[in-house]
Amino acid sequence: MPTRTARTAWNGTLEQGSGQVELTSSGVGTYTVSFPKRAADDADGTTSPEELVAAAHSSCFAMQLSALIAAAGGTPQSLEVKADVSLGPDKEAGGFKLTGIKLTVVGEVEGLDEAGFQKAAADAKAGCPISKALTGVDITLDAKLES
């Protein structure tokens, strides 16, 4: 399997500085990051490590879930996956940490009942490589099967 690369160029201090995150392997874009925008409710056109983790987690989970649905005999018609990644103070070590990730999925699936869908979703949450990498973060799941 290939290695994927991203690069960040940062200028200045944490509070006054900013950077550019480049998705190097895919070449699909370069995005601005800054700590004040990272800590604000309104991102105002900048991204953050948490948003990038959310993108990675939602896409990884969707891929894993589609594979597990198929392995259970179902056919995924559509999966709408959202990952909400929260940042907060790290009271034990100081600084900040990821305080939680909420995965929400709504699926349209043929050939799988509610119990089968819930099992596949729980297994995808536990088994996707990004979930495995983030074992130090509380990850919750809300899975809904649409008929």
Short mmCIF file of N, CA, C and O in Angstrom, two decimals:
data_model
loop_
_atom_site.label_atom_id
_atom_site.label_comp_id
_atom_site.label_asym_id
_atom_site.label_seq_id
_atom_site.Cartn_x
_atom_site.Cartn_y
_atom_site.Cartn_z
N MET A 1 0.84 -1.18 0.00
CA MET A 1 0.00 0.00 0.00
C MET A 1 0.89 1.24 0.00
O MET A 1 1.93 1.27 0.64
N PRO A 2 0.46 2.28 -0.69
CA PRO A 2 1.28 3.49 -0.78
C PRO A 2 1.27 4.32 0.50
O PRO A 2 0.41 4.18 1.35
N THR A 3 2.24 5.19 0.60
CA THR A 3 2.30 6.19 1.66
C THR A 3 1.76 7.49 1.09
O THR A 3 2.10 7.87 -0.03
N ARG A 4 0.92 8.18 1.84
CA ARG A 4 0.36 9.47 1.40
C ARG A 4 1.03 10.59 2.19
O ARG A 4 1.39 10.41 3.35
N THR A 5 1.16 11.75 1.56
CA THR A 5 1.91 12.84 2.15
C THR A 5 1.13 14.14 2.13
O THR A 5 0.47 14.46 1.14
N ALA A 6 1.22 14.86 3.23
CA ALA A 6 0.74 16.24 3.32
C ALA A 6 1.88 17.06 3.91
O ALA A 6 2.73 16.53 4.63
N ARG A 7 1.89 18.34 3.60
CA ARG A 7 2.97 19.21 4.06
C ARG A 7 2.38 20.51 4.56
O ARG A 7 1.40 21.01 4.00
N THR A 8 2.95 21.04 5.62
CA THR A 8 2.51 22.33 6.15
C THR A 8 3.70 23.28 6.23
O THR A 8 4.76 22.92 6.75
N ALA A 9 3.52 24.48 5.72
CA ALA A 9 4.49 25.57 5.88
C ALA A 9 3.86 26.56 6.85
O ALA A 9 2.76 27.06 6.60
N TRP A 10 4.53 26.85 7.96
CA TRP A 10 4.00 27.71 9.02
C TRP A 10 4.91 28.92 9.19
O TRP A 10 6.13 28.78 9.18
N ASN A 11 4.32 30.09 9.38
CA ASN A 11 5.07 31.31 9.63
C ASN A 11 4.50 32.00 10.86
O ASN A 11 3.30 32.19 10.95
N GLY A 12 5.37 32.40 11.78
CA GLY A 12 4.95 33.17 12.93
C GLY A 12 4.65 32.35 14.15
O GLY A 12 4.81 31.14 14.18
N THR A 13 4.15 33.05 15.17
CA THR A 13 3.82 32.41 16.44
C THR A 13 2.48 31.69 16.33
O THR A 13 1.76 31.84 15.34
N LEU A 14 2.15 30.97 17.37
CA LEU A 14 0.87 30.26 17.38
C LEU A 14 -0.29 31.22 17.25
O LEU A 14 -1.18 31.03 16.41
N GLU A 15 -0.29 32.28 18.04
CA GLU A 15 -1.43 33.21 18.07
C GLU A 15 -1.50 34.13 16.86
O GLU A 15 -2.58 34.48 16.40
N GLN A 16 -0.37 34.58 16.34
CA GLN A 16 -0.40 35.51 15.21
C GLN A 16 -0.03 34.86 13.88
O GLN A 16 -0.22 35.46 12.83
N GLY A 17 0.49 33.67 13.92
CA GLY A 17 0.95 33.02 12.70
C GLY A 17 -0.16 32.33 11.93
O GLY A 17 -1.32 32.30 12.34
N SER A 18 0.24 31.78 10.81
CA SER A 18 -0.68 30.98 10.00
C SER A 18 0.16 30.08 9.11
O SER A 18 1.37 30.22 9.02
N GLY A 19 -0.53 29.16 8.48
CA GLY A 19 0.18 28.21 7.63
C GLY A 19 -0.65 27.80 6.45
O GLY A 19 -1.82 28.18 6.31
N GLN A 20 -0.02 27.03 5.61
CA GLN A 20 -0.66 26.45 4.44
C GLN A 20 -0.43 24.94 4.48
O GLN A 20 0.71 24.48 4.57
N VAL A 21 -1.54 24.19 4.48
CA VAL A 21 -1.48 22.74 4.43
C VAL A 21 -1.67 22.33 2.97
O VAL A 21 -2.66 22.70 2.35
N GLU A 22 -0.72 21.57 2.48
CA GLU A 22 -0.78 21.09 1.09
C GLU A 22 -1.03 19.59 1.09
O GLU A 22 -0.32 18.84 1.77
N LEU A 23 -2.06 19.17 0.37
CA LEU A 23 -2.30 17.74 0.19
C LEU A 23 -1.41 17.29 -0.96
O LEU A 23 -1.79 17.32 -2.14
N THR A 24 -0.21 16.91 -0.62
CA THR A 24 0.87 16.70 -1.58
C THR A 24 0.64 15.50 -2.50
O THR A 24 0.82 15.61 -3.71
N SER A 25 0.24 14.38 -1.94
CA SER A 25 0.10 13.16 -2.75
C SER A 25 -0.95 13.31 -3.84
O SER A 25 -0.72 12.93 -4.98
N SER A 26 -2.08 13.86 -3.50
CA SER A 26 -3.17 13.99 -4.47
C SER A 26 -3.05 15.26 -5.30
O SER A 26 -3.56 15.32 -6.42
N GLY A 27 -2.44 16.28 -4.73
CA GLY A 27 -2.34 17.56 -5.43
C GLY A 27 -3.68 18.27 -5.55
O GLY A 27 -3.82 19.18 -6.36
N VAL A 28 -4.66 17.91 -4.72
CA VAL A 28 -5.99 18.50 -4.88
C VAL A 28 -6.14 19.86 -4.23
O VAL A 28 -7.13 20.55 -4.48
N GLY A 29 -5.18 20.26 -3.42
CA GLY A 29 -5.34 21.60 -2.88
C GLY A 29 -4.37 21.96 -1.79
O GLY A 29 -3.69 21.11 -1.21
N THR A 30 -4.31 23.26 -1.54
CA THR A 30 -3.55 23.84 -0.45
C THR A 30 -4.53 24.70 0.34
O THR A 30 -5.29 25.48 -0.24
N TYR A 31 -4.50 24.56 1.66
CA TYR A 31 -5.51 25.18 2.51
C TYR A 31 -4.85 25.94 3.66
O TYR A 31 -3.87 25.48 4.24
N THR A 32 -5.42 27.08 4.00
CA THR A 32 -4.91 27.91 5.07
C THR A 32 -5.33 27.36 6.43
O THR A 32 -6.46 26.91 6.60
N VAL A 33 -4.39 27.41 7.39
CA VAL A 33 -4.67 27.06 8.78
C VAL A 33 -4.17 28.19 9.68
O VAL A 33 -3.20 28.85 9.37
N SER A 34 -4.89 28.41 10.78
CA SER A 34 -4.43 29.37 11.79
C SER A 34 -5.05 28.97 13.12
O SER A 34 -6.16 28.45 13.16
N PHE A 35 -4.32 29.22 14.20
CA PHE A 35 -4.84 28.83 15.50
C PHE A 35 -6.07 29.64 15.90
O PHE A 35 -7.04 29.07 16.41
N PRO A 36 -6.08 30.98 15.71
CA PRO A 36 -7.30 31.71 16.09
C PRO A 36 -8.55 31.18 15.38
O PRO A 36 -9.61 31.06 15.98
N LYS A 37 -8.44 30.83 14.10
CA LYS A 37 -9.60 30.27 13.37
C LYS A 37 -9.89 28.85 13.84
O LYS A 37 -11.03 28.41 13.87
N ARG A 38 -8.84 28.11 14.21
CA ARG A 38 -9.01 26.75 14.73
C ARG A 38 -9.83 26.76 16.00
O ARG A 38 -10.66 25.88 16.23
N ALA A 39 -9.62 27.76 16.84
CA ALA A 39 -10.29 27.84 18.13
C ALA A 39 -11.61 28.60 18.07
O ALA A 39 -12.32 28.66 19.06
N ALA A 40 -11.96 29.17 16.91
CA ALA A 40 -13.19 29.96 16.78
C ALA A 40 -14.34 29.10 16.28
O ALA A 40 -14.14 28.07 15.63
N ASP A 41 -15.55 29.54 16.57
CA ASP A 41 -16.73 28.83 16.05
C ASP A 41 -16.83 28.96 14.53
O ASP A 41 -17.28 28.03 13.86
N ASP A 42 -16.44 30.09 13.97
CA ASP A 42 -16.51 30.33 12.53
C ASP A 42 -15.12 30.13 11.92
O ASP A 42 -14.20 30.90 12.19
N ALA A 43 -14.96 29.11 11.11
CA ALA A 43 -13.67 28.82 10.49
C ALA A 43 -13.27 29.86 9.44
O ALA A 43 -12.09 29.99 9.12
N ASP A 44 -14.24 30.58 8.89
CA ASP A 44 -13.98 31.69 7.98
C ASP A 44 -12.99 31.35 6.87
O ASP A 44 -12.02 32.07 6.65
N GLY A 45 -13.21 30.23 6.21
CA GLY A 45 -12.41 29.88 5.04
C GLY A 45 -11.09 29.18 5.33
O GLY A 45 -10.31 28.94 4.42
N THR A 46 -10.83 28.88 6.59
CA THR A 46 -9.61 28.13 6.92
C THR A 46 -9.99 26.73 7.38
O THR A 46 -11.11 26.48 7.81
N THR A 47 -9.06 25.82 7.28
CA THR A 47 -9.29 24.47 7.79
C THR A 47 -8.53 24.31 9.10
O THR A 47 -7.91 25.25 9.59
N SER A 48 -8.58 23.13 9.66
CA SER A 48 -7.89 22.85 10.92
C SER A 48 -7.51 21.38 10.94
O SER A 48 -8.06 20.57 10.19
N PRO A 49 -6.58 21.03 11.82
CA PRO A 49 -6.27 19.61 11.95
C PRO A 49 -7.51 18.78 12.27
O PRO A 49 -7.65 17.66 11.78
N GLU A 50 -8.42 19.34 13.08
CA GLU A 50 -9.63 18.59 13.44
C GLU A 50 -10.52 18.34 12.23
O GLU A 50 -11.10 17.26 12.09
N GLU A 51 -10.65 19.34 11.36
CA GLU A 51 -11.45 19.15 10.16
C GLU A 51 -10.80 18.11 9.23
O GLU A 51 -11.49 17.28 8.63
N LEU A 52 -9.49 18.14 9.16
CA LEU A 52 -8.79 17.16 8.33
C LEU A 52 -8.92 15.76 8.90
O LEU A 52 -9.10 14.79 8.15
N VAL A 53 -8.89 15.64 10.23
CA VAL A 53 -9.13 14.34 10.88
C VAL A 53 -10.56 13.89 10.60
O VAL A 53 -10.81 12.72 10.29
N ALA A 54 -11.52 14.82 10.67
CA ALA A 54 -12.92 14.49 10.39
C ALA A 54 -13.08 13.98 8.96
O ALA A 54 -13.81 13.01 8.72
N ALA A 55 -12.41 14.63 8.02
CA ALA A 55 -12.47 14.18 6.62
C ALA A 55 -11.89 12.78 6.48
O ALA A 55 -12.47 11.91 5.81
N ALA A 56 -10.74 12.57 7.10
CA ALA A 56 -10.11 11.25 7.04
C ALA A 56 -10.98 10.18 7.68
O ALA A 56 -11.17 9.09 7.12
N HIS A 57 -11.55 10.50 8.83
CA HIS A 57 -12.34 9.50 9.56
C HIS A 57 -13.65 9.18 8.83
O HIS A 57 -14.02 8.02 8.70
N SER A 58 -14.35 10.20 8.35
CA SER A 58 -15.62 9.94 7.68
C SER A 58 -15.42 9.13 6.41
O SER A 58 -16.19 8.21 6.12
N SER A 59 -14.38 9.42 5.65
CA SER A 59 -14.15 8.68 4.41
C SER A 59 -13.66 7.26 4.68
O SER A 59 -14.09 6.31 4.02
N CYS A 60 -12.80 7.09 5.67
CA CYS A 60 -12.32 5.75 6.03
C CYS A 60 -13.46 4.88 6.53
O CYS A 60 -13.62 3.73 6.13
N PHE A 61 -14.30 5.45 7.42
CA PHE A 61 -15.44 4.72 7.96
C PHE A 61 -16.40 4.31 6.84
O PHE A 61 -16.89 3.18 6.81
N ALA A 62 -16.68 5.22 5.91
CA ALA A 62 -17.59 4.92 4.80
C ALA A 62 -17.06 3.75 3.96
O ALA A 62 -17.82 2.85 3.58
N MET A 63 -15.76 3.76 3.68
CA MET A 63 -15.18 2.66 2.91
C MET A 63 -15.27 1.34 3.66
O MET A 63 -15.67 0.31 3.09
N GLN A 64 -14.91 1.37 4.95
CA GLN A 64 -14.96 0.16 5.77
C GLN A 64 -16.38 -0.37 5.88
O GLN A 64 -16.63 -1.56 5.76
N LEU A 65 -17.34 0.54 6.10
CA LEU A 65 -18.73 0.13 6.24
C LEU A 65 -19.25 -0.47 4.94
O LEU A 65 -19.94 -1.50 4.97
N SER A 66 -18.92 0.11 3.81
CA SER A 66 -19.39 -0.45 2.54
C SER A 66 -18.86 -1.86 2.34
O SER A 66 -19.58 -2.75 1.86
N ALA A 67 -17.61 -2.10 2.73
CA ALA A 67 -17.03 -3.44 2.61
C ALA A 67 -17.73 -4.43 3.54
O ALA A 67 -18.02 -5.57 3.14
N LEU A 68 -18.02 -4.01 4.77
CA LEU A 68 -18.64 -4.90 5.73
C LEU A 68 -20.10 -5.20 5.39
O LEU A 68 -20.59 -6.30 5.62
N ILE A 69 -20.79 -4.21 4.83
CA ILE A 69 -22.16 -4.45 4.37
C ILE A 69 -22.16 -5.51 3.27
O ILE A 69 -22.96 -6.45 3.30
N ALA A 70 -21.25 -5.36 2.32
CA ALA A 70 -21.16 -6.34 1.23
C ALA A 70 -20.78 -7.72 1.77
O ALA A 70 -21.35 -8.74 1.33
N ALA A 71 -19.85 -7.78 2.72
CA ALA A 71 -19.45 -9.06 3.30
C ALA A 71 -20.60 -9.74 4.03
O ALA A 71 -20.65 -10.97 4.11
N ALA A 72 -21.55 -8.92 4.55
CA ALA A 72 -22.71 -9.47 5.26
C ALA A 72 -23.85 -9.82 4.30
O ALA A 72 -24.92 -10.22 4.74
N GLY A 73 -23.64 -9.64 3.01
CA GLY A 73 -24.66 -10.00 2.02
C GLY A 73 -25.54 -8.86 1.58
O GLY A 73 -26.50 -9.07 0.84
N GLY A 74 -25.23 -7.65 2.00
CA GLY A 74 -26.03 -6.50 1.61
C GLY A 74 -25.38 -5.73 0.46
O GLY A 74 -24.24 -6.00 0.08
N THR A 75 -26.12 -4.79 -0.06
CA THR A 75 -25.62 -3.90 -1.11
C THR A 75 -25.85 -2.46 -0.68
O THR A 75 -27.00 -2.02 -0.59
N PRO A 76 -24.76 -1.73 -0.40
CA PRO A 76 -24.95 -0.33 -0.02
C PRO A 76 -25.35 0.50 -1.24
O PRO A 76 -24.66 0.50 -2.24
N GLN A 77 -26.50 1.15 -1.14
CA GLN A 77 -26.94 2.06 -2.20
C GLN A 77 -26.35 3.45 -1.98
O GLN A 77 -25.90 4.09 -2.91
N SER A 78 -26.38 3.91 -0.72
CA SER A 78 -25.74 5.18 -0.36
C SER A 78 -25.44 5.18 1.12
O SER A 78 -26.18 4.60 1.92
N LEU A 79 -24.36 5.83 1.47
CA LEU A 79 -23.97 6.04 2.86
C LEU A 79 -23.62 7.51 3.02
O LEU A 79 -22.76 8.02 2.30
N GLU A 80 -24.29 8.18 3.93
CA GLU A 80 -23.99 9.58 4.24
C GLU A 80 -23.34 9.58 5.61
O GLU A 80 -23.98 9.29 6.61
N VAL A 81 -22.04 9.87 5.64
CA VAL A 81 -21.26 9.78 6.87
C VAL A 81 -20.75 11.17 7.25
O VAL A 81 -20.20 11.89 6.42
N LYS A 82 -20.94 11.52 8.52
CA LYS A 82 -20.42 12.77 9.05
C LYS A 82 -19.57 12.44 10.28
O LYS A 82 -19.94 11.57 11.07
N ALA A 83 -18.45 13.12 10.40
CA ALA A 83 -17.60 12.98 11.59
C ALA A 83 -17.47 14.36 12.22
O ALA A 83 -17.04 15.31 11.55
N ASP A 84 -17.86 14.48 13.48
CA ASP A 84 -17.69 15.70 14.25
C ASP A 84 -16.53 15.48 15.21
O ASP A 84 -16.62 14.63 16.11
N VAL A 85 -15.45 16.23 15.02
CA VAL A 85 -14.25 16.09 15.85
C VAL A 85 -14.14 17.31 16.76
O VAL A 85 -14.13 18.44 16.28
N SER A 86 -14.07 17.06 18.06
CA SER A 86 -14.02 18.14 19.05
C SER A 86 -12.62 18.29 19.62
O SER A 86 -11.93 17.31 19.90
N LEU A 87 -12.24 19.55 19.81
CA LEU A 87 -10.96 19.92 20.42
C LEU A 87 -11.25 20.58 21.76
O LEU A 87 -12.19 21.38 21.87
N GLY A 88 -10.47 20.26 22.76
CA GLY A 88 -10.64 20.88 24.06
C GLY A 88 -9.37 20.83 24.87
O GLY A 88 -8.36 20.27 24.43
N PRO A 89 -9.40 21.41 26.05
CA PRO A 89 -8.20 21.43 26.88
C PRO A 89 -7.83 20.03 27.37
O PRO A 89 -8.71 19.20 27.63
N ASP A 90 -6.54 19.80 27.45
CA ASP A 90 -6.02 18.55 28.01
C ASP A 90 -5.65 18.84 29.46
O ASP A 90 -4.57 19.37 29.74
N LYS A 91 -6.54 18.52 30.37
CA LYS A 91 -6.36 18.86 31.79
C LYS A 91 -5.23 18.06 32.43
O LYS A 91 -4.64 18.51 33.41
N GLU A 92 -4.91 16.90 31.88
CA GLU A 92 -3.86 16.06 32.47
C GLU A 92 -2.47 16.45 31.98
O GLU A 92 -1.54 16.57 32.76
N ALA A 93 -2.32 16.64 30.68
CA ALA A 93 -1.00 16.89 30.10
C ALA A 93 -0.78 18.35 29.72
O ALA A 93 0.31 18.71 29.31
N GLY A 94 -1.82 19.16 29.80
CA GLY A 94 -1.71 20.55 29.37
C GLY A 94 -1.94 20.69 27.88
O GLY A 94 -1.98 19.70 27.15
N GLY A 95 -2.14 21.88 27.43
CA GLY A 95 -2.40 22.12 26.02
C GLY A 95 -3.80 21.68 25.64
O GLY A 95 -4.75 21.82 26.40
N PHE A 96 -3.90 21.10 24.44
CA PHE A 96 -5.18 20.69 23.90
C PHE A 96 -5.13 19.23 23.47
O PHE A 96 -4.05 18.66 23.31
N LYS A 97 -6.31 18.66 23.27
CA LYS A 97 -6.41 17.30 22.76
C LYS A 97 -7.75 17.14 22.06
O LYS A 97 -8.67 17.95 22.24
N LEU A 98 -7.87 16.08 21.28
CA LEU A 98 -9.17 15.73 20.71
C LEU A 98 -10.00 15.15 21.85
O LEU A 98 -9.57 14.20 22.51
N THR A 99 -11.15 15.75 22.08
CA THR A 99 -11.98 15.32 23.21
C THR A 99 -13.08 14.36 22.81
O THR A 99 -13.72 13.77 23.67
N GLY A 100 -13.32 14.19 21.53
CA GLY A 100 -14.33 13.24 21.08
C GLY A 100 -14.55 13.31 19.60
O GLY A 100 -14.27 14.31 18.95
N ILE A 101 -15.03 12.20 19.07
CA ILE A 101 -15.42 12.11 17.67
C ILE A 101 -16.79 11.44 17.63
O ILE A 101 -16.97 10.35 18.20
N LYS A 102 -17.74 12.09 16.97
CA LYS A 102 -19.06 11.50 16.79
C LYS A 102 -19.21 11.15 15.31
O LYS A 102 -19.18 12.03 14.45
N LEU A 103 -19.34 9.87 15.04
CA LEU A 103 -19.62 9.40 13.69
C LEU A 103 -21.13 9.25 13.54
O LEU A 103 -21.78 8.62 14.39
N THR A 104 -21.68 9.83 12.49
CA THR A 104 -23.10 9.71 12.20
C THR A 104 -23.22 9.17 10.78
O THR A 104 -22.61 9.71 9.86
N VAL A 105 -23.99 8.10 10.63
CA VAL A 105 -24.18 7.52 9.30
C VAL A 105 -25.66 7.24 9.07
O VAL A 105 -26.36 6.76 9.96
N VAL A 106 -26.12 7.60 7.89
CA VAL A 106 -27.44 7.24 7.41
C VAL A 106 -27.20 6.42 6.15
O VAL A 106 -26.53 6.88 5.22
N GLY A 107 -27.73 5.20 6.15
CA GLY A 107 -27.47 4.31 5.03
C GLY A 107 -28.74 3.83 4.35
O GLY A 107 -29.74 3.57 5.01
N GLU A 108 -28.65 3.74 3.05
CA GLU A 108 -29.66 3.03 2.26
C GLU A 108 -28.98 1.75 1.79
O GLU A 108 -27.99 1.81 1.06
N VAL A 109 -29.51 0.62 2.25
CA VAL A 109 -28.87 -0.66 2.01
C VAL A 109 -29.92 -1.68 1.60
O VAL A 109 -30.97 -1.78 2.23
N GLU A 110 -29.63 -2.43 0.57
CA GLU A 110 -30.49 -3.54 0.18
C GLU A 110 -29.93 -4.83 0.75
O GLU A 110 -28.71 -5.01 0.80
N GLY A 111 -30.82 -5.72 1.20
CA GLY A 111 -30.42 -7.05 1.62
C GLY A 111 -29.84 -7.15 3.02
O GLY A 111 -29.23 -8.17 3.35
N LEU A 112 -30.03 -6.12 3.84
CA LEU A 112 -29.53 -6.16 5.22
C LEU A 112 -30.59 -5.53 6.11
O LEU A 112 -31.10 -4.45 5.80
N ASP A 113 -30.91 -6.21 7.20
CA ASP A 113 -31.90 -5.65 8.14
C ASP A 113 -31.22 -4.69 9.11
O ASP A 113 -30.00 -4.48 9.07
N GLU A 114 -32.01 -4.10 10.01
CA GLU A 114 -31.50 -3.11 10.97
C GLU A 114 -30.38 -3.69 11.82
O GLU A 114 -29.35 -3.05 12.02
N ALA A 115 -30.56 -4.89 12.33
CA ALA A 115 -29.54 -5.51 13.18
C ALA A 115 -28.24 -5.73 12.41
O ALA A 115 -27.15 -5.49 12.93
N GLY A 116 -28.37 -6.18 11.17
CA GLY A 116 -27.18 -6.39 10.34
C GLY A 116 -26.45 -5.09 10.03
O GLY A 116 -25.21 -5.03 10.04
N PHE A 117 -27.23 -4.04 9.79
CA PHE A 117 -26.64 -2.73 9.52
C PHE A 117 -25.93 -2.19 10.76
O PHE A 117 -24.81 -1.69 10.69
N GLN A 118 -26.58 -2.31 11.93
CA GLN A 118 -25.97 -1.83 13.17
C GLN A 118 -24.67 -2.57 13.48
O GLN A 118 -23.69 -1.97 13.92
N LYS A 119 -24.66 -3.88 13.23
CA LYS A 119 -23.44 -4.66 13.47
C LYS A 119 -22.34 -4.23 12.52
O LYS A 119 -21.19 -4.02 12.93
N ALA A 120 -22.68 -4.06 11.25
CA ALA A 120 -21.67 -3.63 10.27
C ALA A 120 -21.12 -2.24 10.64
O ALA A 120 -19.91 -2.01 10.56
N ALA A 121 -22.00 -1.34 11.08
CA ALA A 121 -21.56 0.00 11.45
C ALA A 121 -20.64 -0.04 12.67
O ALA A 121 -19.60 0.63 12.70
N ALA A 122 -21.01 -0.82 13.68
CA ALA A 122 -20.17 -0.93 14.88
C ALA A 122 -18.82 -1.55 14.54
O ALA A 122 -17.77 -1.11 15.03
N ASP A 123 -18.83 -2.57 13.69
CA ASP A 123 -17.58 -3.20 13.27
C ASP A 123 -16.72 -2.25 12.44
O ASP A 123 -15.49 -2.25 12.56
N ALA A 124 -17.35 -1.42 11.61
CA ALA A 124 -16.61 -0.44 10.81
C ALA A 124 -15.98 0.61 11.73
O ALA A 124 -14.84 1.03 11.51
N LYS A 125 -16.72 1.04 12.74
CA LYS A 125 -16.19 2.01 13.70
C LYS A 125 -14.94 1.46 14.38
O LYS A 125 -13.94 2.16 14.55
N ALA A 126 -14.98 0.20 14.76
CA ALA A 126 -13.85 -0.42 15.44
C ALA A 126 -12.71 -0.76 14.48
O ALA A 126 -11.54 -0.74 14.87
N GLY A 127 -13.06 -1.05 13.22
CA GLY A 127 -12.06 -1.62 12.32
C GLY A 127 -11.44 -0.71 11.29
O GLY A 127 -10.43 -1.07 10.68
N CYS A 128 -11.99 0.46 11.08
CA CYS A 128 -11.37 1.30 10.06
C CYS A 128 -10.01 1.80 10.56
O CYS A 128 -9.84 2.05 11.75
N PRO A 129 -9.02 1.89 9.69
CA PRO A 129 -7.67 2.27 10.12
C PRO A 129 -7.60 3.60 10.86
O PRO A 129 -6.79 3.75 11.79
N ILE A 130 -8.44 4.56 10.52
CA ILE A 130 -8.40 5.84 11.22
C ILE A 130 -8.94 5.68 12.64
O ILE A 130 -8.37 6.22 13.59
N SER A 131 -10.00 4.89 12.82
CA SER A 131 -10.48 4.60 14.18
C SER A 131 -9.38 3.93 15.00
O SER A 131 -9.18 4.27 16.17
N LYS A 132 -8.69 3.00 14.39
CA LYS A 132 -7.61 2.30 15.09
C LYS A 132 -6.51 3.28 15.49
O LYS A 132 -5.93 3.16 16.58
N ALA A 133 -6.22 4.25 14.64
CA ALA A 133 -5.17 5.22 14.94
C ALA A 133 -5.59 6.18 16.05
O ALA A 133 -4.74 6.75 16.73
N LEU A 134 -6.88 6.34 16.23
CA LEU A 134 -7.41 7.31 17.19
C LEU A 134 -7.97 6.65 18.44
O LEU A 134 -8.89 7.16 19.06
N THR A 135 -7.39 5.55 18.86
CA THR A 135 -7.92 4.81 20.01
C THR A 135 -7.88 5.61 21.31
O THR A 135 -8.61 5.28 22.24
N GLY A 136 -7.10 6.66 21.39
CA GLY A 136 -7.06 7.48 22.59
C GLY A 136 -8.17 8.50 22.67
O GLY A 136 -8.26 9.26 23.63
N VAL A 137 -9.05 8.52 21.67
CA VAL A 137 -10.15 9.49 21.60
C VAL A 137 -11.47 8.72 21.76
O VAL A 137 -11.64 7.65 21.17
N ASP A 138 -12.40 9.28 22.51
CA ASP A 138 -13.72 8.68 22.66
C ASP A 138 -14.48 8.84 21.34
O ASP A 138 -14.73 9.96 20.89
N ILE A 139 -14.81 7.73 20.71
CA ILE A 139 -15.52 7.73 19.43
C ILE A 139 -16.90 7.14 19.65
O ILE A 139 -17.04 6.03 20.15
N THR A 140 -17.93 7.92 19.28
CA THR A 140 -19.30 7.43 19.40
C THR A 140 -19.88 7.26 17.99
O THR A 140 -19.36 7.80 17.02
N LEU A 141 -20.96 6.50 17.93
CA LEU A 141 -21.58 6.18 16.64
C LEU A 141 -23.08 6.32 16.73
O LEU A 141 -23.70 5.81 17.68
N ASP A 142 -23.66 6.98 15.75
CA ASP A 142 -25.10 7.05 15.58
C ASP A 142 -25.38 6.55 14.16
O ASP A 142 -25.04 7.24 13.19
N ALA A 143 -25.94 5.36 14.05
CA ALA A 143 -26.18 4.74 12.74
C ALA A 143 -27.68 4.57 12.52
O ALA A 143 -28.39 4.07 13.40
N LYS A 144 -28.13 4.99 11.34
CA LYS A 144 -29.55 4.88 11.00
C LYS A 144 -29.68 4.24 9.62
O LYS A 144 -29.06 4.69 8.66
N LEU A 145 -30.51 3.23 9.54
CA LEU A 145 -30.82 2.58 8.27
C LEU A 145 -32.11 3.12 7.74
O LEU A 145 -33.13 3.10 8.43
N GLU A 146 -32.06 3.66 6.53
CA GLU A 146 -33.28 4.15 5.87
C GLU A 146 -33.82 3.05 4.99
O GLU A 146 -33.07 2.31 4.37
N SER A 147 -35.14 2.97 4.91
CA SER A 147 -35.74 1.92 4.06
C SER A 147 -36.09 2.47 2.70
O SER A 147 -36.06 3.59 2.41
#
